[in-house]
Amino acid sequence: MGVGPGRGGRATGSRGGRGPRKAPAARDAPARGPRAVVYLLGAAAVAAGVAAGELDLPRTALAVAAVLVLVGLAGGPSDGPWGAALVVAGAGAGALLAPELPARLDLARETAAGIGAGLGLVCVLPLELAARRWGVAATLLAVVATAGVLLDDVDLPALHRPSTWAALLFLLGTVNLLLWARDRELAAAAPKR
């Protein structure tokens, strides 16, 4: 009962206790190669939709969220940009639904988008409580970019152009591709046991 010596003299906890968190295994690491491909294909698809005039800013947000979901699935569902996808999808859905809301609510499109983004951020909590990786850095980037679109005090006209979001996806794909190439080079240079 309680704490006793384990193998090799290590102390072992009781069945109900929590031990130190294990380092993620190599197979749990993000698959940067597939993610890079999805980012680049997604960027091309969004850019094509924007060029054809079929994607305004709210629909672009939904398209970007869909790409982020596919990126997460490509790299393994245990570690994906789920928070960023929820925030961006919430903002896009809120902006699209604003004209359909009852007149008594009298919500501007930007306000509805902000509410949607906030709800998306709240939906991250179950992932955090379940100890799932949801992409903290990507979520913060999505929050900052969404705020740059919605806040009047922030003067970032580039974020109001759907083509900018396609360019961001292309940039993320390029970064993942470079990291994938670096990982392969390090793996090849590592001494074999």
mmCIF file of C-alpha atoms in Angstrom:
data_model
loop_
_atom_site.group_PDB
_atom_site.id
_atom_site.type_symbol
_atom_site.label_atom_id
_atom_site.label_comp_id
_atom_site.label_asym_id
_atom_site.label_seq_id
_atom_site.Cartn_x
_atom_site.Cartn_y
_atom_site.Cartn_z
ATOM 1 C CA MET A 1 0.000 0.000 0.000
ATOM 2 C CA GLY A 2 1.105 3.568 -0.550
ATOM 3 C CA VAL A 3 4.565 4.190 -1.908
ATOM 4 C CA GLY A 4 7.065 1.373 -2.036
ATOM 5 C CA PRO A 5 10.229 0.492 -3.919
ATOM 6 C CA GLY A 6 9.709 -0.611 -7.472
ATOM 7 C CA ARG A 7 12.095 -2.120 -9.941
ATOM 8 C CA GLY A 8 15.528 -0.563 -9.962
ATOM 9 C CA GLY A 9 14.865 1.093 -6.598
ATOM 10 C CA ARG A 10 12.292 3.496 -7.983
ATOM 11 C CA ALA A 11 9.346 4.473 -5.871
ATOM 12 C CA THR A 12 6.009 3.418 -7.214
ATOM 13 C CA GLY A 13 2.752 5.137 -6.337
ATOM 14 C CA SER A 14 -0.557 3.589 -5.420
ATOM 15 C CA ARG A 15 -3.005 2.634 -8.089
ATOM 16 C CA GLY A 16 -5.012 5.830 -7.693
ATOM 17 C CA GLY A 17 -2.029 8.203 -7.659
ATOM 18 C CA ARG A 18 -0.744 10.069 -10.643
ATOM 19 C CA GLY A 19 2.868 9.622 -11.643
ATOM 20 C CA PRO A 20 4.985 12.054 -13.657
ATOM 21 C CA ARG A 21 3.684 12.741 -17.119
ATOM 22 C CA LYS A 22 5.514 10.740 -19.720
ATOM 23 C CA ALA A 23 7.248 12.463 -22.593
ATOM 24 C CA PRO A 24 5.337 12.070 -25.842
ATOM 25 C CA ALA A 25 6.463 9.149 -27.932
ATOM 26 C CA ALA A 26 7.898 9.691 -31.372
ATOM 27 C CA ARG A 27 4.766 8.342 -32.956
ATOM 28 C CA ASP A 28 2.743 11.005 -31.126
ATOM 29 C CA ALA A 29 4.774 13.869 -32.596
ATOM 30 C CA PRO A 30 3.038 15.963 -35.247
ATOM 31 C CA ALA A 31 3.395 14.533 -38.746
ATOM 32 C CA ARG A 32 4.776 17.666 -40.370
ATOM 33 C CA GLY A 33 4.997 16.227 -43.880
ATOM 34 C CA PRO A 34 1.268 15.459 -44.240
ATOM 35 C CA ARG A 35 0.371 18.692 -42.466
ATOM 36 C CA ALA A 36 2.492 20.706 -44.875
ATOM 37 C CA VAL A 37 0.727 19.083 -47.830
ATOM 38 C CA VAL A 38 -2.721 19.844 -46.380
ATOM 39 C CA TYR A 39 -1.771 23.447 -45.612
ATOM 40 C CA LEU A 40 -0.455 24.029 -49.131
ATOM 41 C CA LEU A 41 -3.416 22.344 -50.836
ATOM 42 C CA GLY A 42 -5.785 24.265 -48.577
ATOM 43 C CA ALA A 43 -4.052 27.533 -49.400
ATOM 44 C CA ALA A 44 -4.389 26.792 -53.120
ATOM 45 C CA ALA A 45 -8.089 25.928 -52.726
ATOM 46 C CA VAL A 46 -8.847 29.073 -50.705
ATOM 47 C CA ALA A 47 -6.899 31.247 -53.142
ATOM 48 C CA ALA A 48 -8.835 29.724 -56.063
ATOM 49 C CA GLY A 49 -12.152 30.381 -54.302
ATOM 50 C CA VAL A 50 -11.161 33.967 -53.586
ATOM 51 C CA ALA A 51 -10.021 34.524 -57.179
ATOM 52 C CA ALA A 52 -13.335 33.151 -58.452
ATOM 53 C CA GLY A 53 -15.211 35.566 -56.214
ATOM 54 C CA GLU A 54 -16.955 32.773 -54.306
ATOM 55 C CA LEU A 55 -15.392 33.461 -50.906
ATOM 56 C CA ASP A 56 -16.096 36.596 -48.939
ATOM 57 C CA LEU A 57 -14.389 37.071 -45.572
ATOM 58 C CA PRO A 58 -16.848 35.022 -43.429
ATOM 59 C CA ARG A 59 -16.829 32.121 -45.897
ATOM 60 C CA THR A 60 -13.055 32.364 -46.082
ATOM 61 C CA ALA A 61 -12.967 31.960 -42.297
ATOM 62 C CA LEU A 62 -15.024 28.776 -42.566
ATOM 63 C CA ALA A 63 -12.765 27.491 -45.340
ATOM 64 C CA VAL A 64 -9.668 28.196 -43.237
ATOM 65 C CA ALA A 65 -11.263 26.390 -40.286
ATOM 66 C CA ALA A 66 -11.944 23.382 -42.510
ATOM 67 C CA VAL A 67 -8.282 23.351 -43.594
ATOM 68 C CA LEU A 68 -7.200 23.480 -39.938
ATOM 69 C CA VAL A 69 -9.431 20.506 -39.129
ATOM 70 C CA LEU A 70 -7.913 18.539 -42.018
ATOM 71 C CA VAL A 71 -4.440 19.526 -40.807
ATOM 72 C CA GLY A 72 -5.254 18.155 -37.381
ATOM 73 C CA LEU A 73 -6.545 14.905 -38.814
ATOM 74 C CA ALA A 74 -3.469 14.577 -41.045
ATOM 75 C CA GLY A 75 -1.108 14.962 -38.093
ATOM 76 C CA GLY A 76 -3.098 12.763 -35.739
ATOM 77 C CA PRO A 77 -6.235 13.762 -33.809
ATOM 78 C CA SER A 78 -4.350 13.755 -30.498
ATOM 79 C CA ASP A 79 -2.440 16.908 -31.461
ATOM 80 C CA GLY A 80 -3.998 19.409 -33.830
ATOM 81 C CA PRO A 81 -4.895 23.103 -34.194
ATOM 82 C CA TRP A 82 -8.372 22.444 -32.825
ATOM 83 C CA GLY A 83 -8.579 25.661 -30.821
ATOM 84 C CA ALA A 84 -7.704 27.806 -33.827
ATOM 85 C CA ALA A 85 -10.254 25.949 -35.955
ATOM 86 C CA LEU A 86 -12.988 26.551 -33.352
ATOM 87 C CA VAL A 87 -12.212 30.269 -33.032
ATOM 88 C CA VAL A 88 -12.043 30.945 -36.774
ATOM 89 C CA ALA A 89 -15.117 28.815 -37.524
ATOM 90 C CA GLY A 90 -17.063 30.564 -34.768
ATOM 91 C CA ALA A 91 -16.184 33.977 -36.158
ATOM 92 C CA GLY A 92 -17.151 33.014 -39.708
ATOM 93 C CA ALA A 93 -20.394 31.353 -38.650
ATOM 94 C CA GLY A 94 -21.355 34.304 -36.482
ATOM 95 C CA ALA A 95 -20.819 36.766 -39.324
ATOM 96 C CA LEU A 96 -22.853 34.628 -41.737
ATOM 97 C CA LEU A 97 -25.718 34.093 -39.289
ATOM 98 C CA ALA A 98 -25.970 37.742 -38.228
ATOM 99 C CA PRO A 99 -28.471 38.731 -40.978
ATOM 100 C CA GLU A 100 -30.638 35.711 -40.092
ATOM 101 C CA LEU A 101 -30.965 36.599 -36.408
ATOM 102 C CA PRO A 102 -34.213 38.107 -35.093
ATOM 103 C CA ALA A 103 -34.428 41.859 -35.615
ATOM 104 C CA ARG A 104 -34.903 42.478 -31.892
ATOM 105 C CA LEU A 105 -31.353 41.293 -31.244
ATOM 106 C CA ASP A 106 -29.970 44.005 -33.527
ATOM 107 C CA LEU A 107 -26.478 42.529 -33.713
ATOM 108 C CA ALA A 108 -23.941 43.954 -36.109
ATOM 109 C CA ARG A 109 -22.011 41.461 -38.217
ATOM 110 C CA GLU A 110 -18.785 42.178 -36.347
ATOM 111 C CA THR A 111 -20.488 41.691 -32.975
ATOM 112 C CA ALA A 112 -21.975 38.372 -34.040
ATOM 113 C CA ALA A 113 -18.574 37.265 -35.346
ATOM 114 C CA GLY A 114 -16.958 38.220 -32.038
ATOM 115 C CA ILE A 115 -19.569 36.250 -30.108
ATOM 116 C CA GLY A 116 -19.010 33.257 -32.367
ATOM 117 C CA ALA A 117 -15.243 33.448 -31.879
ATOM 118 C CA GLY A 118 -15.751 33.674 -28.121
ATOM 119 C CA LEU A 119 -17.984 30.606 -28.139
ATOM 120 C CA GLY A 120 -15.356 28.774 -30.169
ATOM 121 C CA LEU A 121 -12.758 29.677 -27.555
ATOM 122 C CA VAL A 122 -15.044 28.416 -24.772
ATOM 123 C CA CYS A 123 -15.377 25.108 -26.634
ATOM 124 C CA VAL A 124 -11.635 24.613 -26.125
ATOM 125 C CA LEU A 125 -12.227 24.066 -22.395
ATOM 126 C CA PRO A 126 -13.422 20.441 -22.742
ATOM 127 C CA LEU A 127 -10.252 19.661 -24.688
ATOM 128 C CA GLU A 128 -8.139 21.215 -21.938
ATOM 129 C CA LEU A 129 -10.031 19.351 -19.208
ATOM 130 C CA ALA A 130 -9.530 16.112 -21.127
ATOM 131 C CA ALA A 131 -5.781 16.850 -21.345
ATOM 132 C CA ARG A 132 -5.938 16.890 -25.159
ATOM 133 C CA ARG A 133 -3.497 18.968 -27.146
ATOM 134 C CA TRP A 134 -5.388 21.698 -28.946
ATOM 135 C CA GLY A 135 -2.645 23.965 -30.280
ATOM 136 C CA VAL A 136 -2.175 26.826 -27.832
ATOM 137 C CA ALA A 137 0.091 28.885 -30.107
ATOM 138 C CA ALA A 138 -2.173 28.428 -33.135
ATOM 139 C CA THR A 139 -5.207 29.386 -31.048
ATOM 140 C CA LEU A 140 -3.543 32.564 -29.810
ATOM 141 C CA LEU A 141 -2.623 33.442 -33.392
ATOM 142 C CA ALA A 142 -6.237 32.871 -34.467
ATOM 143 C CA VAL A 143 -7.534 35.047 -31.622
ATOM 144 C CA VAL A 144 -5.141 37.875 -32.487
ATOM 145 C CA ALA A 145 -5.926 37.677 -36.211
ATOM 146 C CA THR A 146 -9.689 37.585 -35.560
ATOM 147 C CA ALA A 147 -9.424 40.552 -33.204
ATOM 148 C CA GLY A 148 -7.474 42.396 -35.893
ATOM 149 C CA VAL A 149 -10.466 42.014 -38.199
ATOM 150 C CA LEU A 150 -13.218 42.809 -35.702
ATOM 151 C CA LEU A 151 -11.795 45.598 -33.548
ATOM 152 C CA ASP A 152 -12.191 49.126 -34.882
ATOM 153 C CA ASP A 153 -9.134 50.333 -32.972
ATOM 154 C CA VAL A 154 -6.857 47.939 -34.849
ATOM 155 C CA ASP A 155 -5.871 49.171 -38.294
ATOM 156 C CA LEU A 156 -4.848 46.024 -40.185
ATOM 157 C CA PRO A 157 -6.600 46.274 -43.550
ATOM 158 C CA ALA A 158 -4.688 43.275 -44.907
ATOM 159 C CA LEU A 159 -6.595 40.955 -42.562
ATOM 160 C CA HIS A 160 -9.852 42.117 -44.137
ATOM 161 C CA ARG A 161 -8.758 40.652 -47.486
ATOM 162 C CA PRO A 162 -9.568 36.944 -47.958
ATOM 163 C CA SER A 163 -6.391 36.515 -50.002
ATOM 164 C CA THR A 164 -4.339 37.314 -46.887
ATOM 165 C CA TRP A 165 -5.770 34.253 -45.127
ATOM 166 C CA ALA A 166 -4.828 32.064 -48.092
ATOM 167 C CA ALA A 167 -1.313 33.496 -47.869
ATOM 168 C CA LEU A 168 -1.185 32.657 -44.143
ATOM 169 C CA LEU A 169 -2.096 29.045 -44.905
ATOM 170 C CA PHE A 170 0.657 28.948 -47.537
ATOM 171 C CA LEU A 171 3.139 30.343 -45.008
ATOM 172 C CA LEU A 172 2.165 27.706 -42.430
ATOM 173 C CA GLY A 173 2.536 25.000 -45.055
ATOM 174 C CA THR A 174 5.985 26.263 -45.992
ATOM 175 C CA VAL A 175 7.097 26.348 -42.351
ATOM 176 C CA ASN A 176 5.872 22.789 -41.773
ATOM 177 C CA LEU A 177 7.625 21.651 -44.951
ATOM 178 C CA LEU A 178 10.924 23.159 -43.784
ATOM 179 C CA LEU A 179 10.536 21.582 -40.335
ATOM 180 C CA TRP A 180 9.790 18.231 -41.955
ATOM 181 C CA ALA A 181 12.942 18.503 -44.062
ATOM 182 C CA ARG A 182 14.963 19.413 -40.958
ATOM 183 C CA ASP A 183 13.562 16.429 -39.039
ATOM 184 C CA ARG A 184 14.512 14.089 -41.871
ATOM 185 C CA GLU A 185 18.013 15.524 -41.998
ATOM 186 C CA LEU A 186 18.459 15.142 -38.230
ATOM 187 C CA ALA A 187 17.109 11.588 -38.355
ATOM 188 C CA ALA A 188 19.539 10.697 -41.137
ATOM 189 C CA ALA A 189 22.474 12.212 -39.258
ATOM 190 C CA ALA A 190 21.620 10.514 -35.956
ATOM 191 C CA PRO A 191 23.871 7.555 -35.056
ATOM 192 C CA LYS A 192 22.154 4.229 -35.565
ATOM 193 C CA ARG A 193 22.013 1.904 -32.588
#
